[in-house]
Coordinates of C-alpha atoms and ligand atoms in Angstrom, one line a residue:
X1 CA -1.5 11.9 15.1
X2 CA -3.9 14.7 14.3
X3 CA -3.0 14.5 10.6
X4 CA -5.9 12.2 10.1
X5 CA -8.7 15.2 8.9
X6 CA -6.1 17.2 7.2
X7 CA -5.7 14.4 4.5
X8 CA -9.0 13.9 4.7
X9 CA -9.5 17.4 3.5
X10 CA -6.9 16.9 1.2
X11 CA -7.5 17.3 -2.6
X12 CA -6.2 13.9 -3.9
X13 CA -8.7 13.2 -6.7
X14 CA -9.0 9.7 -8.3
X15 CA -9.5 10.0 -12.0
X16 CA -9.5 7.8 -14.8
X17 CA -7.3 10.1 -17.0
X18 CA -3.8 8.6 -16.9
X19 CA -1.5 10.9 -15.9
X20 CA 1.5 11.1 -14.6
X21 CA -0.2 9.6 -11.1
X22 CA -1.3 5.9 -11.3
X23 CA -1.8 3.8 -9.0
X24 CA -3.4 0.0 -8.3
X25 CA -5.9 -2.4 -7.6
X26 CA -6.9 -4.9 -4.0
X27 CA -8.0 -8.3 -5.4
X28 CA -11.2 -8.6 -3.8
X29 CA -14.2 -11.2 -4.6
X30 CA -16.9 -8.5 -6.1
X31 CA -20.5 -9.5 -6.6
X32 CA -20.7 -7.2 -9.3
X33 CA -22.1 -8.2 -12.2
X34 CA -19.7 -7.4 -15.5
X35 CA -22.0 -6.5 -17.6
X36 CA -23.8 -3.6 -15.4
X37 CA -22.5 -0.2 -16.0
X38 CA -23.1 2.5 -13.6
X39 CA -25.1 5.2 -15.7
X40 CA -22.7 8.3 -16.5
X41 CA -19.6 6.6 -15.9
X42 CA -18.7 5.1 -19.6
X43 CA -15.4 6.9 -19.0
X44 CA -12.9 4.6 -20.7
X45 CA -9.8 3.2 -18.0
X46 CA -6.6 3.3 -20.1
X47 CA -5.8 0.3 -19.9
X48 CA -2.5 0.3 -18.2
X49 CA -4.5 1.4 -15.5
X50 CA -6.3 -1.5 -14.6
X51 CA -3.7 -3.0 -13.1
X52 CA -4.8 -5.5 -10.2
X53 CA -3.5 -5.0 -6.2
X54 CA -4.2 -8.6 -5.3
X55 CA -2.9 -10.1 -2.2
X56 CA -2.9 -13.9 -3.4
X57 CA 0.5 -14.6 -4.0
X58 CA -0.1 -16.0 -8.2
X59 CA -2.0 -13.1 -8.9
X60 CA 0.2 -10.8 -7.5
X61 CA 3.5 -12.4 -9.7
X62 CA 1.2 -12.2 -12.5
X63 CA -0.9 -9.0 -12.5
X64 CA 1.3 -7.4 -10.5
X65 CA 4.9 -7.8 -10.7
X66 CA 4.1 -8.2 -14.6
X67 CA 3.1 -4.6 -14.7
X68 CA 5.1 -1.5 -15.7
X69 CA 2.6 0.3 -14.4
X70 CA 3.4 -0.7 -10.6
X71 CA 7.0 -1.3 -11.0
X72 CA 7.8 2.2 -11.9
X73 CA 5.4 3.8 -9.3
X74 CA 7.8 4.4 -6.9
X75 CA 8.4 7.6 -7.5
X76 CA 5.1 8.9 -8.9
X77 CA 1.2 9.2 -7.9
X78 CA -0.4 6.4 -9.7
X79 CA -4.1 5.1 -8.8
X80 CA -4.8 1.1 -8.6
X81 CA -8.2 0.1 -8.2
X82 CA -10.1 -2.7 -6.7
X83 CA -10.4 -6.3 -8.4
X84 CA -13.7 -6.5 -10.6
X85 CA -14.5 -2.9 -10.9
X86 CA -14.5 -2.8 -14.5
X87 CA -16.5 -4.3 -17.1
X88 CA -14.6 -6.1 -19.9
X89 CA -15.1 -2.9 -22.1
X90 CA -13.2 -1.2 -19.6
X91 CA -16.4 0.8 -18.3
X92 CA -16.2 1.1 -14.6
X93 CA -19.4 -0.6 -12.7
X94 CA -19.2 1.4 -10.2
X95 CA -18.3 5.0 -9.2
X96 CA -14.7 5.7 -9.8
X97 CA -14.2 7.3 -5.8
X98 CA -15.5 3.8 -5.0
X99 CA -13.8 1.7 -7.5
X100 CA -10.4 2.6 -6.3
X101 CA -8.3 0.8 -3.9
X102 CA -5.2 2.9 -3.6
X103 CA -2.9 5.7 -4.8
X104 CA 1.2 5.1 -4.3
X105 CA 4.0 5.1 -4.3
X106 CA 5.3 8.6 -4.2
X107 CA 2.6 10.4 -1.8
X108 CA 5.0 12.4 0.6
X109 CA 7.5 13.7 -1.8
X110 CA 4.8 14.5 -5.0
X111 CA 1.7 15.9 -3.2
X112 CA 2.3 18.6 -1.3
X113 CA -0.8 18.0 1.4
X114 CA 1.1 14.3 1.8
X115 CA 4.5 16.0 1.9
X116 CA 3.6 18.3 4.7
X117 CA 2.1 15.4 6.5
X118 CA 4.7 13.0 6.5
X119 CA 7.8 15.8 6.8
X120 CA 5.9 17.3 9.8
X121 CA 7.2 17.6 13.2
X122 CA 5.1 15.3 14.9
X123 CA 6.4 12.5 12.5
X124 CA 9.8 13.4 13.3
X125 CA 9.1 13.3 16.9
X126 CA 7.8 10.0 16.6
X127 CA 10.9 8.8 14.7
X128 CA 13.2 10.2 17.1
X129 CA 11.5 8.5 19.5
X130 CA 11.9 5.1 17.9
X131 CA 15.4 6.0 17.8
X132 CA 15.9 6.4 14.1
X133 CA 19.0 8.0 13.0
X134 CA 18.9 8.6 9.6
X135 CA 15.5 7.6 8.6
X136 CA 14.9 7.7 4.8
X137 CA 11.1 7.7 3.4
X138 CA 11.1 4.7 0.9
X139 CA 7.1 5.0 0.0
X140 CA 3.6 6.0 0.2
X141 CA 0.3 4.9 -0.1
X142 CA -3.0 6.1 0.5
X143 CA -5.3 3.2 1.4
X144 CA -9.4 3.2 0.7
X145 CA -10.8 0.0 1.9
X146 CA -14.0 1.0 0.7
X147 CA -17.5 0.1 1.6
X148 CA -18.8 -3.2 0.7
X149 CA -15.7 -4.4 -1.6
X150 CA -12.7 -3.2 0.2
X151 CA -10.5 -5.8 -0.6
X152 CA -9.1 -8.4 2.1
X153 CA -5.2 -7.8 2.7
X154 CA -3.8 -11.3 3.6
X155 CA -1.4 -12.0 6.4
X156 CA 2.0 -10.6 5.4
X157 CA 5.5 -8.9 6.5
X158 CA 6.6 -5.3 4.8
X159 CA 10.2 -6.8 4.9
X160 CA 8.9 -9.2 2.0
X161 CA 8.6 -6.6 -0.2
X162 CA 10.9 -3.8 1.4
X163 CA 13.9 -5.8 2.3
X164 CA 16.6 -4.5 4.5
X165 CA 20.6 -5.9 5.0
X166 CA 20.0 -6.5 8.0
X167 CA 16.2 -7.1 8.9
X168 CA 14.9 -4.6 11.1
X169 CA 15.3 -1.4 9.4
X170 CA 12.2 -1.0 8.2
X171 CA 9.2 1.1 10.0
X172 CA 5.3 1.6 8.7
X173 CA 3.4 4.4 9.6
X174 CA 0.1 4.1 9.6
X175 CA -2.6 7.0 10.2
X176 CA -6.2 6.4 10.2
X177 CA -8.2 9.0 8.2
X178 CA -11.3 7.5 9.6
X179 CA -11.7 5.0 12.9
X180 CA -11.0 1.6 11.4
X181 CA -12.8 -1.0 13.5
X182 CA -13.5 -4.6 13.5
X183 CA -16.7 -4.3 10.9
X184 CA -14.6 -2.0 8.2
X185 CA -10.9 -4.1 8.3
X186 CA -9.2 -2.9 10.5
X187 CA -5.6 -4.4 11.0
X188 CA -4.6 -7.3 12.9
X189 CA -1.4 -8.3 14.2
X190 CA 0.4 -11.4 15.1
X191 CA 2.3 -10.7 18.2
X192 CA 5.9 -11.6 18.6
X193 CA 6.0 -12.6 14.6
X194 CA 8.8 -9.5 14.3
X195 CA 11.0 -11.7 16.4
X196 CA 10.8 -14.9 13.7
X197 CA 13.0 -13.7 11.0
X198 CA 11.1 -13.3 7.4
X199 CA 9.5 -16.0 5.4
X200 CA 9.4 -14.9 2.0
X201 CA 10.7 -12.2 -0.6
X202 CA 8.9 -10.5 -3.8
X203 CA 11.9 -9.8 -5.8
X204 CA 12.5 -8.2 -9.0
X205 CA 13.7 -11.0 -11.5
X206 CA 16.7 -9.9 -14.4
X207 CA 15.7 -7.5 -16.9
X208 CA 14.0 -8.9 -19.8
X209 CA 12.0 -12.0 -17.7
X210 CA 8.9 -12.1 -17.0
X211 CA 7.2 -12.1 -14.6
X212 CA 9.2 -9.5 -13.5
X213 CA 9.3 -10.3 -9.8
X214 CA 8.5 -13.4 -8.4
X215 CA 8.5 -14.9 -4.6
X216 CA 11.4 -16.3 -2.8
X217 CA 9.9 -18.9 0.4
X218 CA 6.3 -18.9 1.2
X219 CA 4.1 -17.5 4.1
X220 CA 3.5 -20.3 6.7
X221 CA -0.4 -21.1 7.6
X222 CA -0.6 -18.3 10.3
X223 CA -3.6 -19.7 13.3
X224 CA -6.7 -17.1 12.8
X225 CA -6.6 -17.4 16.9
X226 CA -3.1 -15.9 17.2
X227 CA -3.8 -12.6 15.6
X228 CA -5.0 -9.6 17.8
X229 CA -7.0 -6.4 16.4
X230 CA -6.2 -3.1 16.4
X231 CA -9.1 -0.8 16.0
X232 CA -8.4 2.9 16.2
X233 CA -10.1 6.1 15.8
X234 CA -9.6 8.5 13.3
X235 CA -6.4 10.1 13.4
X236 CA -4.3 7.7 15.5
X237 CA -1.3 6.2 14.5
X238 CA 0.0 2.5 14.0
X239 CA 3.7 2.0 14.0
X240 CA 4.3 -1.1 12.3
X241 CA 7.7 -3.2 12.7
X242 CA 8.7 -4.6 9.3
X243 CA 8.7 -7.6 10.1
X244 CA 5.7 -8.8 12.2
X245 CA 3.1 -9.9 10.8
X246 CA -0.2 -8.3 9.8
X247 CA -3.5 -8.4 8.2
X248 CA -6.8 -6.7 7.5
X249 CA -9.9 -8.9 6.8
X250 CA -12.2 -7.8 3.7
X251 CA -14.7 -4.5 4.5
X252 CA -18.4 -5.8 4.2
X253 CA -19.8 -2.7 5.7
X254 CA -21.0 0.1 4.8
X255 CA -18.1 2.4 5.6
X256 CA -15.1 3.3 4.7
X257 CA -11.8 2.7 6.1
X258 CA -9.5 5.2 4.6
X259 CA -5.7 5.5 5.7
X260 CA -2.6 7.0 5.0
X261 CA 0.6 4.8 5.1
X262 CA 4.5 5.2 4.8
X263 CA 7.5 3.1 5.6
X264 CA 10.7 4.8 6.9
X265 CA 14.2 2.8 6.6
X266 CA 17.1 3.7 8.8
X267 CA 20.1 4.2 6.2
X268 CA 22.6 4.3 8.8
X269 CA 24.3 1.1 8.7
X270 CA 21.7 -0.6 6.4
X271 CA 21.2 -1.6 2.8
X272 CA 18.8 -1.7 0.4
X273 CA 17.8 -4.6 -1.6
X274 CA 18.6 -4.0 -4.8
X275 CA 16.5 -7.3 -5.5
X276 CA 13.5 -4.9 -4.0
X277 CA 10.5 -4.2 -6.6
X278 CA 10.8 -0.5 -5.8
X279 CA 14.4 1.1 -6.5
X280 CA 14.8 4.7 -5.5
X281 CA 15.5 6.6 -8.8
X282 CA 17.2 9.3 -10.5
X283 CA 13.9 11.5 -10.1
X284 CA 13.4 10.3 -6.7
X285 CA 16.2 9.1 -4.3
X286 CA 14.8 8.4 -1.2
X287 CA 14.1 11.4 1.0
X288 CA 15.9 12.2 4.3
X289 CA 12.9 12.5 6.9
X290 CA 15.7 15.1 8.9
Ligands
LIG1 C1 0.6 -2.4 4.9 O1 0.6 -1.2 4.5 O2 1.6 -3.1 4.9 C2 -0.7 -3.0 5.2 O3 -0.7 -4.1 5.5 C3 -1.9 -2.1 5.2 C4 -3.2 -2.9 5.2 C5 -4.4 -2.1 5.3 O4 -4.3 -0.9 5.4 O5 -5.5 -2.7 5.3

């Protein structure tokens, strides 16, 4: 997928000015100390913004699931940066390009460069080819995993969070916007995993509670030994299967791993969870790919 340097050269700009795009935050373990400001970056985060992305399952009820600000992101551009980016004024401490971890949910039908993208022919082509039907686009996210604090993403299943009557409606494409290796995170996989059904749930809880999701089940201790890398180059594509299992280790180097990602759910035959954290919407309904 040649995509990869278009986004690249895309014009999505993090900024800490809270507009109508907000996004969220990777939980990662920072060695940055709180009190040390970058110089010329005493911008102020709003502080609905500073919403935490966190892959541990207690954060993510908490700081996650508790947040507005993520559960009505599905159909806008929001920003979410990485865990222990901002001092406890709310100063970042370090630059904001870096600080952020990703930008969702609503990519492909917002942003024109991401529209293009994920409504081009090439995608179709690919979709046909998996044999979707009636594939709907159901989110977005543009992923930064950025040098030296890109934040771990732990083993997990996109049917958790994007669940499907029945299972196996539910496709990820992933692009790389720059070759994600074994030193930057690139993802891992645990073959055969699609075959064993789904573990555990994030679900939205009444209106009114709170948290407002929580988890249903728990993810089993998954062996380190049974998962297999997948580096790959800028500009190639990952199809991932909503329910095997996957993972990207923490990036300690000094590059980047940016990447674009969307999920696709045949509607023909299928049902959405209305128990899912993200809801289509008025303003949004989810998007026929053809
Ligand atoms: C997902 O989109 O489900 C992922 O797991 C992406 C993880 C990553 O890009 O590191």
């Amino acid at each position: 997928c040649a995509s990869g340097r278009e986004i690249r050269r895309g014009r999505v700009q993090p900024t800490a000015a809270c507009t109508p795009s907000r996004p969220l935050e990777l939980s990662t373990t920072s060695s940055m100390e709180p009190s040390t400001v970058v110089d010329g970056l005493r911008e102020k985060v709003p502080p609905e913004c500073r919403v935490e992305f966190t892959t541990e399952e207690e954060e993510q009820v908490h700081a996650q699931g508790n947040a507005d600000y993520f559960m009505t992101s599905g159909d806008k551009i929001r920003f979410f940066f990485e865990k222990g980016v901002f001092s406890r004024d709310g100063d970042f401490l370090v630059s904001k390009e870096l600080a952020i971890n990703k930008i969702g949910h609503a990519l492909h039908a917002l942003d024109p460069v991401f529209r293009d993208v994920t409504f081009s022919t090439k995608v179709k082509e690919v979709a046909r080819k998996a044999g979707l039907q009636e594939p709907v686009v159901v989110q977005s996210m543009y992923i930064f995993k950025q040098p030296g604090i890109g934040g771990e993403v732990t083993p997990h299943q996109d049917a958790s969070f994007l669940h499907t009557e029945p299972l196996g409606r539910v496709l990820g494409f992933w692009v790389a916007l720059e070759d994600a290796d074994l030193d930057n995170g690139c993802l891992w996989f645990l073959p055969g995993s699609h075959r064993e059904g789904v573990s555990r749930r994030l679900v939205r809880r009444p209106d009114g509670e709170f948290p407002r999701t929580g988890f249903e089940g728990s993810e089993p201790p998954y062996p380190d030994e049974g998962f297999v890398a997948v580096p790959v180059k800028q500009g190639g594509l990952v199809l991932i299967h909503g329910e095997v299992v996957h993972r990207s280790s923490a990036n300690r180097s000094p590059r980047s791993r940016h990447a674009y990602t969307f999920h696709l759910m045949e509607a023909r035959g299928s049902q959405w969870s209305t128990r899912n954290w993200l809801q289509p919407t008025s303003a949004l309904p989810f998007p026929h790919l053809y």
